[in-house]
CSV table of N, CA, C and O in Angstrom, one decimal:
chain,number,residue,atom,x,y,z
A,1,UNK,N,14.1,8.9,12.1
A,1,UNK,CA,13.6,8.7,10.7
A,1,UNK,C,13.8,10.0,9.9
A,1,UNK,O,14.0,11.0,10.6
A,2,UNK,N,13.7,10.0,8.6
A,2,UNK,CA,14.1,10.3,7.8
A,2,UNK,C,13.2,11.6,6.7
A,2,UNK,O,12.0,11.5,6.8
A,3,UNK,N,13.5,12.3,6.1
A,3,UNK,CA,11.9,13.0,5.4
A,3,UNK,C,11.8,11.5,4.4
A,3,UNK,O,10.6,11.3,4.3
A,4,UNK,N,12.4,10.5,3.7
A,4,UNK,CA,11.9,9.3,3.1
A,4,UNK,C,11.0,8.6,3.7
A,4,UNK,O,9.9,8.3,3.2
A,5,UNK,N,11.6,8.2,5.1
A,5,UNK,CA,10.8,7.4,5.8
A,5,UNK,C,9.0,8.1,6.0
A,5,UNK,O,8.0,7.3,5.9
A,6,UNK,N,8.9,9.4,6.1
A,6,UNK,CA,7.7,10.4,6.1
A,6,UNK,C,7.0,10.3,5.2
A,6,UNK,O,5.8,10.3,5.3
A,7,UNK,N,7.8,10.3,3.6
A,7,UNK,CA,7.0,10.1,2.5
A,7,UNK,C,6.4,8.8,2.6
A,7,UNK,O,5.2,8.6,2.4
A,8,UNK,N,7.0,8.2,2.7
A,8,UNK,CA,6.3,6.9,2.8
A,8,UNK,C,5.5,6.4,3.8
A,8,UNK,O,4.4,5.9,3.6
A,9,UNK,N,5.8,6.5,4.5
A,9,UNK,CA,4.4,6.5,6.2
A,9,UNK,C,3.0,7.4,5.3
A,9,UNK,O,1.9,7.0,5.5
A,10,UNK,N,3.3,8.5,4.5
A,10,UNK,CA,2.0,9.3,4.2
A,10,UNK,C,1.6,8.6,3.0
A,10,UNK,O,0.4,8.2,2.7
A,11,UNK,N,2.7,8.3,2.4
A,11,UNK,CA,2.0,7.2,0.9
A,11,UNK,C,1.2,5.6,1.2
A,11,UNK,O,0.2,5.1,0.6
A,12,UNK,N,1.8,5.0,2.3
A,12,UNK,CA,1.3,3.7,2.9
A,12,UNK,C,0.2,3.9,3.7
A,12,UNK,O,-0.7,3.1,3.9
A,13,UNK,N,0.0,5.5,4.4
A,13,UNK,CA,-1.4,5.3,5.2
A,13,UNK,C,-2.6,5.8,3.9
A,13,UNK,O,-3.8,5.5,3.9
A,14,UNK,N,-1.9,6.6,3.1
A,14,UNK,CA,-3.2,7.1,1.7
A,14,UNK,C,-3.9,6.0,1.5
A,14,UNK,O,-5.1,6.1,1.6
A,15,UNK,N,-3.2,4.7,1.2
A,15,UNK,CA,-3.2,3.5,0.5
A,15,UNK,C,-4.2,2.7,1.1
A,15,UNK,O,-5.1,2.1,0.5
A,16,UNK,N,-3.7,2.8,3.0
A,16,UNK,CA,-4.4,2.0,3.7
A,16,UNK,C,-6.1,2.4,3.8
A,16,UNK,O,-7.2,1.8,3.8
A,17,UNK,N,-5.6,3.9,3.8
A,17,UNK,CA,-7.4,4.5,4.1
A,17,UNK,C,-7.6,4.5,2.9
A,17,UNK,O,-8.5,3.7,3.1
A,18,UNK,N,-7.5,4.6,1.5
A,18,UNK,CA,-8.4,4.3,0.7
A,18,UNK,C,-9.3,2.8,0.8
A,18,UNK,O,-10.5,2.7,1.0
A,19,UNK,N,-8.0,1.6,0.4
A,19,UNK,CA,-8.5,0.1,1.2
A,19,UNK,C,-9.5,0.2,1.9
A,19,UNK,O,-10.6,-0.1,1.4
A,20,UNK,N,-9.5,0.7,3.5
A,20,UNK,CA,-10.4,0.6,4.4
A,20,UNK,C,-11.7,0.8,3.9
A,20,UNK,O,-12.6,0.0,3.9
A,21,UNK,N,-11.8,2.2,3.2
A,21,UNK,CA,-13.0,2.4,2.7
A,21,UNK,C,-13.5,2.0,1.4
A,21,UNK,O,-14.3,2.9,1.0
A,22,UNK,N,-13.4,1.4,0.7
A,22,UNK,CA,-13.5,0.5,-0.2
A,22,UNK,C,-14.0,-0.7,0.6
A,22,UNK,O,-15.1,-1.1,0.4
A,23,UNK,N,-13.1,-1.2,1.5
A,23,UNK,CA,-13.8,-2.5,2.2
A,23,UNK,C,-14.8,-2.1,2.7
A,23,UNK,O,-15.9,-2.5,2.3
A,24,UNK,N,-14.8,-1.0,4.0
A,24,UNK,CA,-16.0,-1.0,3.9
A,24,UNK,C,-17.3,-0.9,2.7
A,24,UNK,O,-18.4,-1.3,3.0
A,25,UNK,N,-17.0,-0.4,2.0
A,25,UNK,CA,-18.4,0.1,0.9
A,25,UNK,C,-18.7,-1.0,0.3
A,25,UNK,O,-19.9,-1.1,0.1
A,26,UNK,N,-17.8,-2.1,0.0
A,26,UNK,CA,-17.9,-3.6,-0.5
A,26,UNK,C,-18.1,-5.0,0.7
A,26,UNK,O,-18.2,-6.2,0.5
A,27,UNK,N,-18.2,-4.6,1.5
A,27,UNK,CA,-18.2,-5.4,3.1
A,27,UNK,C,-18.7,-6.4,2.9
A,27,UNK,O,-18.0,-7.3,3.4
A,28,UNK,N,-19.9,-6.9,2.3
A,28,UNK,CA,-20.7,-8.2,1.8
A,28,UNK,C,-20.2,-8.8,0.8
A,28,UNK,O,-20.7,-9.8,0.5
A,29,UNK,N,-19.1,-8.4,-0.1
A,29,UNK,CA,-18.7,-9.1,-1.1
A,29,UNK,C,-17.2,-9.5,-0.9
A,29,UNK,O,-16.5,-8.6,-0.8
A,30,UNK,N,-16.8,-10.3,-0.9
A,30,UNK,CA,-15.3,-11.3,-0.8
A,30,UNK,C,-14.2,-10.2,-1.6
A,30,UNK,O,-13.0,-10.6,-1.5
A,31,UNK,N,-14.3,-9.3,-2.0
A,31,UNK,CA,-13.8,-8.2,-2.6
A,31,UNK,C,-13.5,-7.2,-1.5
A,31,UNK,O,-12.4,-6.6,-1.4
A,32,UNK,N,-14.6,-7.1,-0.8
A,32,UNK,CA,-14.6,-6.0,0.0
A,32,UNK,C,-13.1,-6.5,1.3
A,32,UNK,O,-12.1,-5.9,1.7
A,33,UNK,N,-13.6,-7.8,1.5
A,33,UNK,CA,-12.8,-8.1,2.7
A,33,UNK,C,-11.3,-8.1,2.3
A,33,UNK,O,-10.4,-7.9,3.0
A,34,UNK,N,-11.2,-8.2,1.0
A,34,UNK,CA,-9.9,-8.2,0.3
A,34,UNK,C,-9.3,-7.0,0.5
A,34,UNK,O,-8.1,-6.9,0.8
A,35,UNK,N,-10.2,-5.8,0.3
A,35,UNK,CA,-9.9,-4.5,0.6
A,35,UNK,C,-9.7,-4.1,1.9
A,35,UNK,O,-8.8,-3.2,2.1
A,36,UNK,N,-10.2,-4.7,2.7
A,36,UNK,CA,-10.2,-4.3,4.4
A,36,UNK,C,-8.4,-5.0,4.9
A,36,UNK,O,-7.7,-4.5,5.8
A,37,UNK,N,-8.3,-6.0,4.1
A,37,UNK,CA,-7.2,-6.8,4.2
A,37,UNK,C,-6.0,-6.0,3.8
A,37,UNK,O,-5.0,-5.7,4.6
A,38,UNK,N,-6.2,-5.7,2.6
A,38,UNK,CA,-5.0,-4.4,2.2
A,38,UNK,C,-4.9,-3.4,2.9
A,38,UNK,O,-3.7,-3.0,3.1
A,39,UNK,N,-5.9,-2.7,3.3
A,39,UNK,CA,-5.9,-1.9,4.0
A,39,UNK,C,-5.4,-1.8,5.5
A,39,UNK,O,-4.8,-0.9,5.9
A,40,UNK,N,-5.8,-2.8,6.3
A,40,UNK,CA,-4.5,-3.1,7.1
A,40,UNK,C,-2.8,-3.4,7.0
A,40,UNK,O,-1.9,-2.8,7.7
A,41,UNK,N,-2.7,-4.2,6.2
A,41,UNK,CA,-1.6,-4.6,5.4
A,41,UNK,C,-0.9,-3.5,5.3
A,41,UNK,O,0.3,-3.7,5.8
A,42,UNK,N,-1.2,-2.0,4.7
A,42,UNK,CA,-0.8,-0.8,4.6
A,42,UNK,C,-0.7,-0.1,6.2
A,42,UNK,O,0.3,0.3,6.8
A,43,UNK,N,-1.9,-0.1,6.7
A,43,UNK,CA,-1.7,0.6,8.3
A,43,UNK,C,-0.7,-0.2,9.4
A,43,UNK,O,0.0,0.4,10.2
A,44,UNK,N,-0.8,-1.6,9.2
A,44,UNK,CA,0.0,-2.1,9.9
A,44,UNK,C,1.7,-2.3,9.7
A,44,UNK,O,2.5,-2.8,10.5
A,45,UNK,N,1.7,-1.7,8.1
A,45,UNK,CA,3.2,-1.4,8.0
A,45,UNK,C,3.9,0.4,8.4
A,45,UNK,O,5.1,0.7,8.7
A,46,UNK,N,3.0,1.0,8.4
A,46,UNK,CA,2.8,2.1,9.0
A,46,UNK,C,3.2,2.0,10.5
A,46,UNK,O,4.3,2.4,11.0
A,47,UNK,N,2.4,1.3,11.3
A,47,UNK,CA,2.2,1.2,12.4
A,47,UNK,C,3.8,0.7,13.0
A,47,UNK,O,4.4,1.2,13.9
A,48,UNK,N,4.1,-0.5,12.2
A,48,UNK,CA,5.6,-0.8,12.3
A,48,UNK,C,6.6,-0.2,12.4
A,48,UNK,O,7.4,-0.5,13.3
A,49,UNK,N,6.7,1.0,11.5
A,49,UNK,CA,7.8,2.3,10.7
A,49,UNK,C,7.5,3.0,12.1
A,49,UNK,O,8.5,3.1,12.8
A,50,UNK,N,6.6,3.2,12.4
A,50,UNK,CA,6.4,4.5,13.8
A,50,UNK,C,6.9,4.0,15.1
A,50,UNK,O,7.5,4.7,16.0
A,51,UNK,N,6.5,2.5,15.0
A,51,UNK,CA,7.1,1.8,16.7
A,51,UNK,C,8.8,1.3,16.3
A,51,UNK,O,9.4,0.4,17.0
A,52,UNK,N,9.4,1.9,15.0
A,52,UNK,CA,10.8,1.2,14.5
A,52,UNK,C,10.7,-0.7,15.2
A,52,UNK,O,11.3,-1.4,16.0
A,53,UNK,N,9.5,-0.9,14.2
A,53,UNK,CA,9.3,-2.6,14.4
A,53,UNK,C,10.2,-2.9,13.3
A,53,UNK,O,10.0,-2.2,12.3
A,54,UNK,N,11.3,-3.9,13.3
A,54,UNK,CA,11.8,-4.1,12.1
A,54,UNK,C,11.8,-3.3,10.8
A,54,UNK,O,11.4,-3.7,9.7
A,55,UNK,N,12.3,-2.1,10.9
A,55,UNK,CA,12.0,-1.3,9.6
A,55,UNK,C,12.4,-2.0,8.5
A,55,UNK,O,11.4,-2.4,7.9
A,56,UNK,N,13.2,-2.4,8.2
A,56,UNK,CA,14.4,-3.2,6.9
A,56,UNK,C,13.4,-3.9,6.8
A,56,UNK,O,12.6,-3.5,6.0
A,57,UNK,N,13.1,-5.0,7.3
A,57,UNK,CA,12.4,-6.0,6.9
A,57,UNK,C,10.5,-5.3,6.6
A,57,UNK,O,9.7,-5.9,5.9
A,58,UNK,N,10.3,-4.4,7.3
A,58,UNK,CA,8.8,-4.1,6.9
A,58,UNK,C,9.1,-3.8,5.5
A,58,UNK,O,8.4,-4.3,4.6
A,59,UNK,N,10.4,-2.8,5.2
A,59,UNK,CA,10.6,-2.0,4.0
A,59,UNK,C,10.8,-3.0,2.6
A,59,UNK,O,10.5,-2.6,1.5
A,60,UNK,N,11.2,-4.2,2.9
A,60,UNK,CA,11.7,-4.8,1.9
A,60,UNK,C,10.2,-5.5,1.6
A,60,UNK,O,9.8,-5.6,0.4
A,61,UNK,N,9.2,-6.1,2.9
A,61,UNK,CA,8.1,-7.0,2.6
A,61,UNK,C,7.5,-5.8,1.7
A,61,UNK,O,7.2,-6.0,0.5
A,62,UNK,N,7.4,-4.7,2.1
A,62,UNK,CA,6.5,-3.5,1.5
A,62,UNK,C,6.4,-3.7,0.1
A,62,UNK,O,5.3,-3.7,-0.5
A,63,UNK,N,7.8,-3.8,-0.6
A,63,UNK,CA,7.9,-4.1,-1.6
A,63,UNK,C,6.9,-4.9,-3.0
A,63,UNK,O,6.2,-4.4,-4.0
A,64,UNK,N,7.2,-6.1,-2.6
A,64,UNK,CA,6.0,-6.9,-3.5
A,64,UNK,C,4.6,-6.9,-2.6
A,64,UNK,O,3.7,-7.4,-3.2
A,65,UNK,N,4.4,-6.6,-1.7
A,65,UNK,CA,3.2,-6.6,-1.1
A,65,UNK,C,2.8,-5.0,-1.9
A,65,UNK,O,1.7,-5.2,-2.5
A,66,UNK,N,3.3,-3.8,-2.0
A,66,UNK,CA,2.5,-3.2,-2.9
A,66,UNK,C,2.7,-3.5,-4.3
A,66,UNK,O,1.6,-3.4,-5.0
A,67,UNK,N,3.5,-3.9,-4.8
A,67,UNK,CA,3.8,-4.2,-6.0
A,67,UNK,C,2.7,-5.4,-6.5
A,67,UNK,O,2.6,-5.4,-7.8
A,68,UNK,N,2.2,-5.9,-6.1
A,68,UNK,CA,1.1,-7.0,-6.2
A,68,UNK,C,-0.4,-6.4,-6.2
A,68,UNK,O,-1.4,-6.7,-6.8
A,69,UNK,N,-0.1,-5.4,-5.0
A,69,UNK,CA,-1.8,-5.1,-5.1
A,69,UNK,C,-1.9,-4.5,-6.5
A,69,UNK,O,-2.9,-5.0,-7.1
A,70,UNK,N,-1.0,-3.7,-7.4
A,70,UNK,CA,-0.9,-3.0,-8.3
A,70,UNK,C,-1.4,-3.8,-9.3
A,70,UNK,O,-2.3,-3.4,-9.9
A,71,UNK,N,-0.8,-5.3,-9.6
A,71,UNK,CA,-0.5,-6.3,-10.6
A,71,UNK,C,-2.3,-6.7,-10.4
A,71,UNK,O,-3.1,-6.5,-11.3
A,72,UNK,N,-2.9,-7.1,-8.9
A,72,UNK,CA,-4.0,-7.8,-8.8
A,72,UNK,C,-5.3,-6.7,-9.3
A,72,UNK,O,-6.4,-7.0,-9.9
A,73,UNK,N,-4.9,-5.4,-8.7
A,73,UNK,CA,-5.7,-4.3,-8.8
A,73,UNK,C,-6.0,-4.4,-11.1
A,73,UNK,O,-7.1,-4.3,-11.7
A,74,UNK,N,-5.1,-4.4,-11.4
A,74,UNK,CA,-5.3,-4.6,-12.9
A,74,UNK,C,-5.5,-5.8,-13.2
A,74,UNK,O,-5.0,-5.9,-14.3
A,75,UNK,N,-5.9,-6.6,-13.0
A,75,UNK,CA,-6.0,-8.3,-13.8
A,75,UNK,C,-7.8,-8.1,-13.1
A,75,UNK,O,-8.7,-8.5,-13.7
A,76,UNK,N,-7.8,-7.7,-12.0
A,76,UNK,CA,-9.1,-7.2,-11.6
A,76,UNK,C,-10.7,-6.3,-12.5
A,76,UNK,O,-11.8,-6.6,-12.8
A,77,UNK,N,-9.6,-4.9,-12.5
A,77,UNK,CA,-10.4,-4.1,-13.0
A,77,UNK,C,-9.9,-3.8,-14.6
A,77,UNK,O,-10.3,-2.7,-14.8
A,78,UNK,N,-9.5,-4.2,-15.5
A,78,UNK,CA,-9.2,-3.8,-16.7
A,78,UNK,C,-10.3,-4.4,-17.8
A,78,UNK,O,-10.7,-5.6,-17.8
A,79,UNK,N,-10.6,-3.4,-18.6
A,79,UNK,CA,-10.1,-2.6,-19.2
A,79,UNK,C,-10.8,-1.1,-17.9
A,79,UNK,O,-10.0,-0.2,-17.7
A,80,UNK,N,-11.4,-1.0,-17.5
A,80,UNK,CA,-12.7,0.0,-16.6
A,80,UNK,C,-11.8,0.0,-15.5
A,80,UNK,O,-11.5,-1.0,-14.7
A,81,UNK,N,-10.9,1.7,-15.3
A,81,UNK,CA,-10.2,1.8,-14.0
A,81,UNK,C,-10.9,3.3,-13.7
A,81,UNK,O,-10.8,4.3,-14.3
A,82,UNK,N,-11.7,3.0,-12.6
A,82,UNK,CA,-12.2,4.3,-11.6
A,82,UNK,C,-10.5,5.0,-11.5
A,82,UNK,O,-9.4,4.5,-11.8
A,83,UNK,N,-11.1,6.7,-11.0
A,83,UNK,CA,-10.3,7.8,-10.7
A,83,UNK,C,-9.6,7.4,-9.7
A,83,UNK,O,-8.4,7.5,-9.6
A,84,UNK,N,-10.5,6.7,-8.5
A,84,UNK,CA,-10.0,6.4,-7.1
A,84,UNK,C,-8.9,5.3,-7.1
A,84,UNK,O,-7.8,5.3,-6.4
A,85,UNK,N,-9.4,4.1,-8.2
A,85,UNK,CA,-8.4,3.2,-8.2
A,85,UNK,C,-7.3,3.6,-8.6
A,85,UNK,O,-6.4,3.2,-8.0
A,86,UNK,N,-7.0,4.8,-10.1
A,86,UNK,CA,-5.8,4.9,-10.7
A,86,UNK,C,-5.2,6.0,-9.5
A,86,UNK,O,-4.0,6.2,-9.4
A,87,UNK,N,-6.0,6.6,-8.9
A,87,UNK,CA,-5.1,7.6,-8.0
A,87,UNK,C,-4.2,7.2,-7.0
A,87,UNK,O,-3.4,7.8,-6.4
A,88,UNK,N,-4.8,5.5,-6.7
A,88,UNK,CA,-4.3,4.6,-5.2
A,88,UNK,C,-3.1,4.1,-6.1
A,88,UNK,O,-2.0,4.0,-5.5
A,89,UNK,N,-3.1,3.6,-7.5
A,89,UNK,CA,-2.1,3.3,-7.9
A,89,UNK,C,-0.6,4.1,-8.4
A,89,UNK,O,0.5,3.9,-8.8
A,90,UNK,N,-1.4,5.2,-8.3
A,90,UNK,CA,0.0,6.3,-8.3
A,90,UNK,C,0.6,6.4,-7.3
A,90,UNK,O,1.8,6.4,-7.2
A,91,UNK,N,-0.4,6.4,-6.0
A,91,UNK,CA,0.5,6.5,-4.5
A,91,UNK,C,1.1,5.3,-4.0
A,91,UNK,O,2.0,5.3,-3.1
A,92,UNK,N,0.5,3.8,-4.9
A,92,UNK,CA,1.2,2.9,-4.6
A,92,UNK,C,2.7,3.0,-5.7
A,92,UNK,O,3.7,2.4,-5.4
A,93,UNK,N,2.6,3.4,-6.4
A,93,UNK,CA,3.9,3.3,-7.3
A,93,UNK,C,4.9,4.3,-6.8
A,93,UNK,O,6.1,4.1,-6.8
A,94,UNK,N,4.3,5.3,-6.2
A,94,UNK,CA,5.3,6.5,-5.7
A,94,UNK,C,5.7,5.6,-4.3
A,94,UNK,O,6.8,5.8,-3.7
A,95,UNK,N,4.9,4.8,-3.8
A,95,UNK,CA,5.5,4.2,-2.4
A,95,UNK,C,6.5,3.1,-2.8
A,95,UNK,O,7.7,3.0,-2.4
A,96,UNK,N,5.9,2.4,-3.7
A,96,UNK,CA,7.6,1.6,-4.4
A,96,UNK,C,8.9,2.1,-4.4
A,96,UNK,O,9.9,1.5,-3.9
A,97,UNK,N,8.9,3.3,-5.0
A,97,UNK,CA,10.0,4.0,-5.4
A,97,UNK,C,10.6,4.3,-4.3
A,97,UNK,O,11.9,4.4,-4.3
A,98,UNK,N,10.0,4.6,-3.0
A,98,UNK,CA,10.7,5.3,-1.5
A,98,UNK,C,10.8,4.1,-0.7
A,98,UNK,O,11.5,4.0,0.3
A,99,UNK,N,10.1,2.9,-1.2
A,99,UNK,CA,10.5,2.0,0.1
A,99,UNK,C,12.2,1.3,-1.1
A,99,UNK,O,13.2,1.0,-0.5
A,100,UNK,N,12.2,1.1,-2.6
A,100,UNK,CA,13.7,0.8,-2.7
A,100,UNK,C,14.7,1.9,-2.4
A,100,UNK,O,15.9,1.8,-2.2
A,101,UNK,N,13.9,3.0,-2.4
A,101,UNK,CA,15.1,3.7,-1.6
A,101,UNK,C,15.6,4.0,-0.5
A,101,UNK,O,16.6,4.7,-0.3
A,102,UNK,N,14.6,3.1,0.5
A,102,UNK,CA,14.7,3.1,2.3
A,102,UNK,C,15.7,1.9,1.9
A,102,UNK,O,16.9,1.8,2.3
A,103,UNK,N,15.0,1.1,1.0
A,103,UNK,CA,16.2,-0.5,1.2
A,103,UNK,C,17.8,-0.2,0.9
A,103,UNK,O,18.8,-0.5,1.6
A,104,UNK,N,17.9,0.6,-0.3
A,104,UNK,CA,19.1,0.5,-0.6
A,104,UNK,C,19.9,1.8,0.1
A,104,UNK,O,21.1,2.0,-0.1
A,105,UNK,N,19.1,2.8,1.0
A,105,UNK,CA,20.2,3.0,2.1
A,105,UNK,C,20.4,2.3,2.9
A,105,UNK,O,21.0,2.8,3.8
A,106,UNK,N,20.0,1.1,3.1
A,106,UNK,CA,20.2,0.3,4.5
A,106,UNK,C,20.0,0.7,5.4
A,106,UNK,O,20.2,0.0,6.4
């Protein structure tokens, strides 16, 4: 692996531990589980990238699976975005950017 591959394993686990703890803090509310959900989603593509499970294909699902939390995270919280939310979406936009560039070195 790659220093790309690195940025991104660090950008996808930020992502995941923010999630986690969010789910946790929301745990009783159908939100929260949403969070715990993403938050795997992120560790478990992590988890992939480290055991070289299908990289290509984790890299490309990575794709709209963060690109979505982004889309859902705003139709969610707008106009009212916490610090924590817009900071997760910078790490998720910076993880976009390194997983099309894991894809298009092949």
């Amino acid at each position: 692996m790659g220093t790309l591959h690195w940025v991104g394993i660090a950008l996808a686990a930020i992502s995941g531990v923010i999630h986690l703890f969010l789910g946790v803090s929301f745990i009783t509310t159908p939100l929260g589980w949403s969070f715990l959900i993403a938050g795997v989603g992120f560790l478990g593509g992590v988890a992939a990238m480290l055991t070289n499970t299908r990289r290509r294909l984790v890299v490309l699902l990575g794709i709209p699976f963060t690109a979505g939390q982004i889309v859902i995270w705003y139709l969610v919280n707008a106009p009212e975005f916490s610090a924590l939310g817009i900071g997760d979406k910078v790490v998720q936009a910076l993880l976009i950017v390194v997983l099309i560039g894991l894809y298009r070195r092949g």
